[in-house]
């Protein structure tokens, strides 16, 4: 007599198999469509649907997608057959790009990194290296201000004022603190014997697109000079033409000791930089910092093309004029709908505080073919390519209006 083996009956306590993991680590909540092409200010998914891009890769593709000049710079670099050398060797594109920045800024020297977070981490190291050259052996503290976002690495996360980003990774790097965006608070904190540097964004992007008052920044520059503390300006999101001048600091009448840049520097290829003045440059020694990929010949060749385009006076005038018009239109939507609490921004970098969760409006806009990004739970952020036309902005505003009202 044969027995029939029945499969075991699952009980309430039988563990279920875990869901399969995505091949790319799940640190992002990506939209479902697969994007396959880009054309100007549009991204196109696998079905052929076109999306008007008001994100620009989070302020990165300032010259838009599939730009002929950028493509030509890539091909020029590839034709040389020298994509990478490491920083053991000199290359013409890297040196030409560095000299361009020295000729067009306050900087005496530049260090090339791979991203904005790495640029800020490097700036913290440079500040502490400089501080060791002073007469105060305890000079090491890095001070950030309320509302800041400087990155997600150990040092930059300590300088980032987003509790949700910080809490899972405590303890954070020591010697870094956040204080109120107030000169009296800073006067109390900036001890010449312990403070090495203050870092601040002229416009706080992730912090809600909050324009830091020029008077505050000018006062901070005076205070840091008085206390022999370095001033680091983080222009990773607001620099390189985004506010209507090539550098945001040019509108303030001040110069920093260090400046960090990244996002649009090569229109989508990964490169960042730290610009430093003479007193910082002179204390840095071989071996104090390094990078394998930073400023490689392919990236530097493309970045050299991009910075010349982004510094073009005609483009900067376009950003100022079109950006002012765009801000007026956002305010008109706010006045008409009653669904908006505040509008803030400059150039083509704007924030809109809304009553309902920003994610709901972003989702409705996405369905209608407009790409938006948030800057907090109730803030929409607008970062379109700098080459966008008024007509293209108007088309996006029409979708935005419909998405806000339902």
Tab-separated table of C-alpha atoms in Angstrom:
chain	number	residue	atom	x	y	z
A	1	UNK	CA	0.000	0.000	0.000
A	2	UNK	CA	1.448	3.300	-1.062
A	3	UNK	CA	1.070	6.469	0.923
A	4	UNK	CA	0.487	9.824	-0.655
A	5	UNK	CA	2.654	12.596	0.746
A	6	UNK	CA	0.655	15.762	1.095
A	7	UNK	CA	2.381	19.154	1.094
A	8	UNK	CA	2.646	20.727	4.504
A	9	UNK	CA	-0.150	23.084	5.411
A	10	UNK	CA	1.059	26.630	6.053
A	11	UNK	CA	0.265	27.867	9.500
A	12	UNK	CA	-0.019	31.394	10.734
A	13	UNK	CA	3.503	31.082	12.092
A	14	UNK	CA	5.069	29.880	8.800
A	15	UNK	CA	7.432	32.612	7.592
A	16	UNK	CA	6.733	34.012	4.134
A	17	UNK	CA	9.510	34.519	1.652
A	18	UNK	CA	10.756	38.118	1.585
A	19	UNK	CA	9.927	40.200	-1.455
A	20	UNK	CA	12.721	40.288	-4.032
A	21	UNK	CA	15.051	43.241	-3.662
A	22	UNK	CA	15.610	45.769	-6.452
A	23	UNK	CA	18.935	45.440	-8.246
A	24	UNK	CA	19.668	49.096	-7.396
A	25	UNK	CA	19.744	49.619	-3.645
A	26	UNK	CA	16.406	50.999	-2.546
A	27	UNK	CA	17.498	54.380	-1.225
A	28	UNK	CA	15.312	56.292	-3.687
A	29	UNK	CA	11.598	56.296	-4.427
A	30	UNK	CA	11.774	56.333	-8.194
A	31	UNK	CA	8.839	57.049	-10.498
A	32	UNK	CA	7.624	53.976	-12.383
A	33	UNK	CA	8.203	54.939	-16.059
A	34	UNK	CA	11.533	54.067	-17.633
A	35	UNK	CA	13.114	57.159	-19.181
A	36	UNK	CA	15.030	56.481	-22.373
A	37	UNK	CA	15.676	59.824	-24.114
A	38	UNK	CA	16.028	63.533	-23.566
A	39	UNK	CA	15.434	66.461	-25.911
A	40	UNK	CA	16.028	70.022	-24.762
A	41	UNK	CA	13.753	70.653	-21.777
A	42	UNK	CA	11.888	67.337	-22.171
A	43	UNK	CA	12.485	63.807	-20.900
A	44	UNK	CA	10.850	60.934	-22.799
A	45	UNK	CA	9.826	57.559	-21.394
A	46	UNK	CA	9.770	54.144	-23.070
A	47	UNK	CA	6.199	54.664	-24.305
A	48	UNK	CA	7.140	57.929	-26.038
A	49	UNK	CA	5.397	60.165	-23.488
A	50	UNK	CA	7.121	63.526	-23.116
A	51	UNK	CA	7.611	65.225	-19.742
A	52	UNK	CA	8.462	68.904	-19.396
A	53	UNK	CA	11.445	69.012	-17.066
A	54	UNK	CA	11.246	71.533	-14.204
A	55	UNK	CA	13.816	69.542	-12.200
A	56	UNK	CA	16.867	69.395	-14.514
A	57	UNK	CA	18.274	66.455	-12.588
A	58	UNK	CA	18.054	68.608	-9.418
A	59	UNK	CA	19.708	71.710	-10.916
A	60	UNK	CA	22.205	69.719	-12.995
A	61	UNK	CA	21.242	69.745	-16.700
A	62	UNK	CA	21.243	73.529	-16.972
A	63	UNK	CA	21.852	73.374	-20.733
A	64	UNK	CA	19.057	70.851	-21.179
A	65	UNK	CA	19.156	67.321	-22.537
A	66	UNK	CA	21.001	66.183	-25.662
A	67	UNK	CA	22.660	69.576	-26.089
A	68	UNK	CA	24.754	69.633	-29.310
A	69	UNK	CA	27.593	71.601	-27.726
A	70	UNK	CA	27.879	69.264	-24.758
A	71	UNK	CA	27.740	66.249	-27.067
A	72	UNK	CA	30.512	67.727	-29.216
A	73	UNK	CA	32.694	68.317	-26.140
A	74	UNK	CA	32.205	64.684	-25.123
A	75	UNK	CA	33.122	63.454	-28.584
A	76	UNK	CA	36.168	65.736	-28.690
A	77	UNK	CA	37.418	64.261	-25.436
A	78	UNK	CA	36.748	60.693	-26.572
A	79	UNK	CA	38.621	61.298	-29.813
A	80	UNK	CA	41.780	62.037	-27.833
A	81	UNK	CA	41.626	58.491	-26.432
A	82	UNK	CA	42.417	59.755	-22.925
A	83	UNK	CA	39.397	59.312	-20.652
A	84	UNK	CA	41.296	58.809	-17.411
A	85	UNK	CA	44.845	59.195	-16.131
A	86	UNK	CA	44.406	59.619	-12.343
A	87	UNK	CA	45.855	62.696	-10.690
A	88	UNK	CA	49.368	61.303	-10.832
A	89	UNK	CA	49.710	63.021	-14.203
A	90	UNK	CA	48.933	66.373	-15.785
A	91	UNK	CA	46.328	66.744	-18.534
A	92	UNK	CA	45.559	69.736	-20.722
A	93	UNK	CA	41.765	69.751	-20.112
A	94	UNK	CA	42.142	69.724	-16.321
A	95	UNK	CA	44.685	72.529	-16.305
A	96	UNK	CA	42.684	74.625	-18.765
A	97	UNK	CA	39.525	74.303	-16.666
A	98	UNK	CA	41.383	75.184	-13.470
A	99	UNK	CA	42.946	78.255	-15.070
A	100	UNK	CA	39.538	79.355	-16.369
A	101	UNK	CA	38.173	79.397	-12.830
A	102	UNK	CA	41.210	81.225	-11.464
A	103	UNK	CA	40.780	83.843	-14.192
A	104	UNK	CA	37.032	84.250	-13.553
A	105	UNK	CA	36.751	84.140	-9.753
A	106	UNK	CA	38.345	85.096	-6.441
A	107	UNK	CA	40.218	81.789	-6.355
A	108	UNK	CA	43.958	81.257	-6.449
A	109	UNK	CA	43.637	77.488	-6.880
A	110	UNK	CA	41.000	74.800	-7.381
A	111	UNK	CA	40.577	71.189	-6.341
A	112	UNK	CA	38.380	68.932	-8.494
A	113	UNK	CA	36.150	66.356	-6.792
A	114	UNK	CA	33.421	63.980	-7.999
A	115	UNK	CA	30.311	65.480	-6.375
A	116	UNK	CA	28.970	68.291	-4.254
A	117	UNK	CA	29.100	66.299	-1.030
A	118	UNK	CA	32.743	65.437	-1.689
A	119	UNK	CA	33.502	69.091	-2.406
A	120	UNK	CA	32.040	70.110	0.949
A	121	UNK	CA	33.824	67.293	2.788
A	122	UNK	CA	37.054	68.438	1.180
A	123	UNK	CA	36.386	72.035	2.156
A	124	UNK	CA	36.018	70.956	5.792
A	125	UNK	CA	39.384	69.214	5.590
A	126	UNK	CA	40.982	72.251	3.973
A	127	UNK	CA	39.570	74.491	6.719
A	128	UNK	CA	41.062	72.302	9.418
A	129	UNK	CA	44.384	72.071	7.587
A	130	UNK	CA	44.479	75.877	7.380
A	131	UNK	CA	43.474	76.175	11.039
A	132	UNK	CA	46.501	74.067	12.053
A	133	UNK	CA	48.704	76.750	10.511
A	134	UNK	CA	47.375	79.397	12.896
A	135	UNK	CA	48.537	80.085	16.425
A	136	UNK	CA	45.546	78.303	17.979
A	137	UNK	CA	46.031	74.508	18.338
A	138	UNK	CA	42.338	73.946	19.219
A	139	UNK	CA	40.998	75.690	16.112
A	140	UNK	CA	38.924	73.052	14.292
A	141	UNK	CA	35.167	73.701	14.561
A	142	UNK	CA	32.934	73.875	11.461
A	143	UNK	CA	29.742	75.916	11.881
A	144	UNK	CA	26.650	75.605	9.666
A	145	UNK	CA	23.404	77.569	9.931
A	146	UNK	CA	19.785	76.596	10.459
A	147	UNK	CA	18.069	75.296	7.308
A	148	UNK	CA	21.287	74.073	5.721
A	149	UNK	CA	21.881	71.070	3.489
A	150	UNK	CA	25.490	70.257	2.607
A	151	UNK	CA	25.423	66.535	1.826
A	152	UNK	CA	24.922	63.035	3.232
A	153	UNK	CA	28.501	62.016	4.043
A	154	UNK	CA	29.814	61.883	7.624
A	155	UNK	CA	30.990	65.491	7.864
A	156	UNK	CA	28.446	67.118	5.600
A	157	UNK	CA	25.584	65.256	7.261
A	158	UNK	CA	26.668	66.747	10.580
A	159	UNK	CA	26.321	70.172	8.925
A	160	UNK	CA	22.905	69.370	7.413
A	161	UNK	CA	19.816	70.585	9.255
A	162	UNK	CA	17.428	67.741	8.400
A	163	UNK	CA	16.654	65.582	11.478
A	164	UNK	CA	15.228	62.739	9.376
A	165	UNK	CA	18.502	62.509	7.458
A	166	UNK	CA	20.632	62.668	10.599
A	167	UNK	CA	18.926	60.443	13.165
A	168	UNK	CA	19.633	56.959	11.675
A	169	UNK	CA	23.357	57.681	11.459
A	170	UNK	CA	24.235	59.137	14.847
A	171	UNK	CA	26.789	59.689	16.218
A	172	UNK	CA	27.764	62.137	13.503
A	173	UNK	CA	31.223	63.579	12.931
A	174	UNK	CA	32.351	65.700	15.858
A	175	UNK	CA	33.431	69.302	15.744
A	176	UNK	CA	30.550	70.329	13.466
A	177	UNK	CA	27.526	72.254	14.741
A	178	UNK	CA	24.435	74.080	13.479
A	179	UNK	CA	23.398	77.476	14.842
A	180	UNK	CA	20.584	79.881	14.114
A	181	UNK	CA	20.798	82.038	11.011
A	182	UNK	CA	21.473	85.069	13.184
A	183	UNK	CA	24.576	87.247	13.489
A	184	UNK	CA	24.242	87.622	17.259
A	185	UNK	CA	24.154	83.832	17.629
A	186	UNK	CA	27.227	83.553	15.428
A	187	UNK	CA	29.086	86.211	17.388
A	188	UNK	CA	28.570	84.091	20.483
A	189	UNK	CA	29.772	80.906	18.759
A	190	UNK	CA	32.684	82.051	16.600
A	191	UNK	CA	35.530	81.821	19.071
A	192	UNK	CA	38.747	82.775	17.229
A	193	UNK	CA	40.609	80.092	19.175
A	194	UNK	CA	38.304	77.178	18.252
A	195	UNK	CA	36.261	78.039	15.126
A	196	UNK	CA	37.873	77.179	11.794
A	197	UNK	CA	35.089	77.889	9.292
A	198	UNK	CA	31.464	78.787	8.688
A	199	UNK	CA	29.622	77.225	5.747
A	200	UNK	CA	26.439	78.700	4.289
A	201	UNK	CA	24.354	78.477	1.098
A	202	UNK	CA	23.384	81.852	-0.409
A	203	UNK	CA	20.064	80.154	-1.217
A	204	UNK	CA	19.148	77.115	0.862
A	205	UNK	CA	17.841	74.680	-1.750
A	206	UNK	CA	16.896	71.531	0.164
A	207	UNK	CA	15.997	73.743	3.103
A	208	UNK	CA	12.982	75.133	1.245
A	209	UNK	CA	14.531	77.482	-1.349
A	210	UNK	CA	15.155	80.118	1.305
A	211	UNK	CA	17.076	83.137	0.071
A	212	UNK	CA	19.572	84.085	2.771
A	213	UNK	CA	19.490	87.839	3.338
A	214	UNK	CA	22.378	89.637	1.608
A	215	UNK	CA	22.819	91.830	4.691
A	216	UNK	CA	23.281	88.704	6.810
A	217	UNK	CA	25.909	87.309	4.430
A	218	UNK	CA	27.783	90.604	4.282
A	219	UNK	CA	27.706	90.818	8.059
A	220	UNK	CA	28.917	87.231	8.306
A	221	UNK	CA	31.820	88.022	5.979
A	222	UNK	CA	32.844	90.914	8.237
A	223	UNK	CA	32.499	88.756	11.345
A	224	UNK	CA	34.567	85.891	9.964
A	225	UNK	CA	37.332	88.264	8.919
A	226	UNK	CA	37.304	89.874	12.368
A	227	UNK	CA	37.531	86.466	14.114
A	228	UNK	CA	39.994	84.898	11.622
A	229	UNK	CA	37.485	82.254	10.593
A	230	UNK	CA	37.114	81.004	7.019
A	231	UNK	CA	33.883	81.621	5.115
A	232	UNK	CA	32.807	78.740	2.868
A	233	UNK	CA	29.983	79.430	0.432
A	234	UNK	CA	28.159	76.331	-0.788
A	235	UNK	CA	26.930	77.186	-4.298
A	236	UNK	CA	26.442	73.584	-5.349
A	237	UNK	CA	22.771	74.184	-6.187
A	238	UNK	CA	22.494	77.972	-6.505
A	239	UNK	CA	25.738	78.673	-8.375
A	240	UNK	CA	26.866	78.553	-12.007
A	241	UNK	CA	24.157	80.806	-13.433
A	242	UNK	CA	21.130	79.531	-11.521
A	243	UNK	CA	20.382	82.898	-9.852
A	244	UNK	CA	21.241	85.118	-12.834
A	245	UNK	CA	24.947	85.656	-12.150
A	246	UNK	CA	27.604	83.034	-12.756
A	247	UNK	CA	28.402	82.853	-9.039
A	248	UNK	CA	25.721	83.765	-6.521
A	249	UNK	CA	28.284	85.622	-4.398
A	250	UNK	CA	28.768	88.161	-7.201
A	251	UNK	CA	25.399	89.688	-6.284
A	252	UNK	CA	26.442	90.134	-2.653
A	253	UNK	CA	29.526	92.312	-2.934
A	254	UNK	CA	31.644	89.823	-0.964
A	255	UNK	CA	34.154	87.073	-1.667
A	256	UNK	CA	34.437	83.828	0.325
A	257	UNK	CA	37.626	82.054	1.338
A	258	UNK	CA	36.334	78.859	-0.253
A	259	UNK	CA	33.507	78.104	-2.662
A	260	UNK	CA	32.048	74.684	-3.452
A	261	UNK	CA	30.345	73.923	-6.765
A	262	UNK	CA	29.159	70.795	-8.548
A	263	UNK	CA	25.710	70.045	-9.970
A	264	UNK	CA	25.630	71.761	-13.409
A	265	UNK	CA	29.405	71.903	-13.843
A	266	UNK	CA	29.458	69.289	-16.629
A	267	UNK	CA	25.704	69.240	-17.394
A	268	UNK	CA	25.202	65.767	-15.944
A	269	UNK	CA	28.657	64.225	-15.813
A	270	UNK	CA	29.890	63.847	-12.216
A	271	UNK	CA	32.309	66.587	-11.208
A	272	UNK	CA	32.561	68.983	-8.288
A	273	UNK	CA	35.140	71.535	-7.223
A	274	UNK	CA	36.499	73.537	-4.306
A	275	UNK	CA	37.715	77.021	-5.149
A	276	UNK	CA	40.161	78.384	-2.574
A	277	UNK	CA	41.871	81.707	-1.988
A	278	UNK	CA	45.580	82.257	-1.554
A	279	UNK	CA	45.781	81.760	2.209
A	280	UNK	CA	44.084	78.367	2.026
A	281	UNK	CA	45.996	77.237	-1.054
A	282	UNK	CA	49.379	77.987	0.505
A	283	UNK	CA	48.938	75.639	3.467
A	284	UNK	CA	47.879	72.590	1.440
A	285	UNK	CA	50.623	70.040	0.869
A	286	UNK	CA	50.946	66.941	-1.356
A	287	UNK	CA	49.084	64.094	0.320
A	288	UNK	CA	46.723	66.325	2.325
A	289	UNK	CA	43.800	65.335	0.106
A	290	UNK	CA	43.205	63.334	-3.032
A	291	UNK	CA	40.854	61.846	-5.620
A	292	UNK	CA	41.274	59.164	-8.248
A	293	UNK	CA	38.719	60.469	-10.742
A	294	UNK	CA	38.347	64.173	-9.959
A	295	UNK	CA	39.033	66.518	-12.859
A	296	UNK	CA	39.799	63.776	-15.355
A	297	UNK	CA	40.294	64.789	-18.995
A	298	UNK	CA	36.839	63.757	-20.271
A	299	UNK	CA	34.969	65.527	-17.477
A	300	UNK	CA	37.204	68.585	-17.529
A	301	UNK	CA	36.838	69.018	-21.286
A	302	UNK	CA	33.040	68.957	-21.016
A	303	UNK	CA	33.021	71.210	-17.944
A	304	UNK	CA	35.220	73.773	-19.711
A	305	UNK	CA	32.631	73.981	-22.480
A	306	UNK	CA	29.758	74.187	-20.001
A	307	UNK	CA	31.176	76.983	-17.844
A	308	UNK	CA	31.800	79.144	-20.879
A	309	UNK	CA	28.169	78.678	-21.881
A	310	UNK	CA	26.782	79.262	-18.387
A	311	UNK	CA	28.834	82.436	-17.924
A	312	UNK	CA	27.631	83.964	-21.201
A	313	UNK	CA	26.126	87.401	-20.383
A	314	UNK	CA	23.207	86.779	-22.751
A	315	UNK	CA	22.263	83.557	-20.948
A	316	UNK	CA	22.574	85.203	-17.541
A	317	UNK	CA	20.332	88.056	-18.666
A	318	UNK	CA	17.832	85.481	-19.914
A	319	UNK	CA	17.881	83.793	-16.489
A	320	UNK	CA	17.303	87.087	-14.682
A	321	UNK	CA	14.493	88.273	-16.939
A	322	UNK	CA	12.758	84.945	-17.459
A	323	UNK	CA	13.193	84.072	-13.810
A	324	UNK	CA	11.574	87.322	-12.673
A	325	UNK	CA	8.629	86.669	-14.991
A	326	UNK	CA	8.353	83.087	-13.710
A	327	UNK	CA	8.259	84.276	-10.109
A	328	UNK	CA	5.448	86.701	-10.960
A	329	UNK	CA	3.468	83.873	-12.552
A	330	UNK	CA	3.947	81.664	-9.496
A	331	UNK	CA	2.648	84.479	-7.314
A	332	UNK	CA	-0.342	84.872	-9.620
A	333	UNK	CA	-1.160	81.184	-9.165
A	334	UNK	CA	-0.838	81.649	-5.409
A	335	UNK	CA	-3.186	84.636	-5.429
A	336	UNK	CA	-5.733	82.935	-7.671
A	337	UNK	CA	-5.904	79.509	-6.029
A	338	UNK	CA	-5.543	80.272	-2.336
A	339	UNK	CA	-3.664	76.970	-2.076
A	340	UNK	CA	-0.230	78.530	-1.596
A	341	UNK	CA	1.313	79.991	1.541
A	342	UNK	CA	4.481	81.592	0.166
A	343	UNK	CA	6.686	82.055	-2.903
A	344	UNK	CA	10.472	82.468	-2.647
A	345	UNK	CA	13.362	82.484	-5.058
A	346	UNK	CA	15.634	84.181	-7.539
A	347	UNK	CA	16.586	83.593	-11.157
A	348	UNK	CA	15.407	80.112	-12.102
A	349	UNK	CA	15.425	78.716	-8.570
A	350	UNK	CA	12.040	79.008	-6.862
A	351	UNK	CA	10.123	77.466	-4.011
A	352	UNK	CA	6.365	77.376	-3.438
A	353	UNK	CA	4.942	76.487	-0.026
A	354	UNK	CA	1.625	74.675	-0.448
A	355	UNK	CA	-1.042	73.657	2.050
A	356	UNK	CA	-1.381	70.020	1.015
A	357	UNK	CA	1.586	67.631	0.887
A	358	UNK	CA	3.859	68.551	-2.018
A	359	UNK	CA	4.067	64.890	-3.046
A	360	UNK	CA	0.378	64.868	-4.024
A	361	UNK	CA	0.815	67.831	-6.385
A	362	UNK	CA	4.020	66.348	-7.807
A	363	UNK	CA	2.190	63.105	-8.581
A	364	UNK	CA	-0.690	64.872	-10.351
A	365	UNK	CA	1.750	67.005	-12.336
A	366	UNK	CA	3.715	63.904	-13.302
A	367	UNK	CA	0.595	62.281	-14.697
A	368	UNK	CA	0.037	65.412	-16.788
A	369	UNK	CA	3.609	65.415	-18.101
A	370	UNK	CA	5.420	67.874	-15.801
A	371	UNK	CA	8.403	66.906	-13.654
A	372	UNK	CA	8.640	68.618	-10.259
A	373	UNK	CA	10.655	68.043	-7.087
A	374	UNK	CA	10.014	68.966	-3.473
A	375	UNK	CA	12.130	70.766	-0.884
A	376	UNK	CA	10.421	69.537	2.252
A	377	UNK	CA	6.990	68.100	2.918
A	378	UNK	CA	5.054	71.204	1.846
A	379	UNK	CA	7.402	72.942	-0.606
A	380	UNK	CA	7.524	72.570	-4.378
A	381	UNK	CA	10.902	73.401	-5.908
A	382	UNK	CA	11.389	74.662	-9.464
A	383	UNK	CA	14.802	74.135	-11.095
A	384	UNK	CA	14.263	74.080	-14.864
A	385	UNK	CA	17.136	74.096	-17.378
A	386	UNK	CA	18.504	77.619	-17.718
A	387	UNK	CA	17.917	77.521	-21.475
A	388	UNK	CA	14.160	77.085	-21.047
A	389	UNK	CA	12.008	79.601	-22.932
A	390	UNK	CA	9.164	81.667	-21.556
A	391	UNK	CA	6.737	79.699	-23.720
A	392	UNK	CA	7.984	76.404	-22.250
A	393	UNK	CA	7.712	77.820	-18.738
A	394	UNK	CA	4.163	78.954	-19.515
A	395	UNK	CA	3.249	75.429	-20.634
A	396	UNK	CA	4.562	74.057	-17.356
A	397	UNK	CA	2.748	76.710	-15.335
A	398	UNK	CA	-0.536	75.686	-16.948
A	399	UNK	CA	0.026	72.094	-15.818
A	400	UNK	CA	1.103	73.287	-12.370
A	401	UNK	CA	-2.047	75.362	-11.975
A	402	UNK	CA	-4.240	72.398	-12.896
A	403	UNK	CA	-2.298	70.098	-10.566
A	404	UNK	CA	-2.605	72.446	-7.600
A	405	UNK	CA	-6.337	72.849	-8.045
A	406	UNK	CA	-6.878	69.123	-8.573
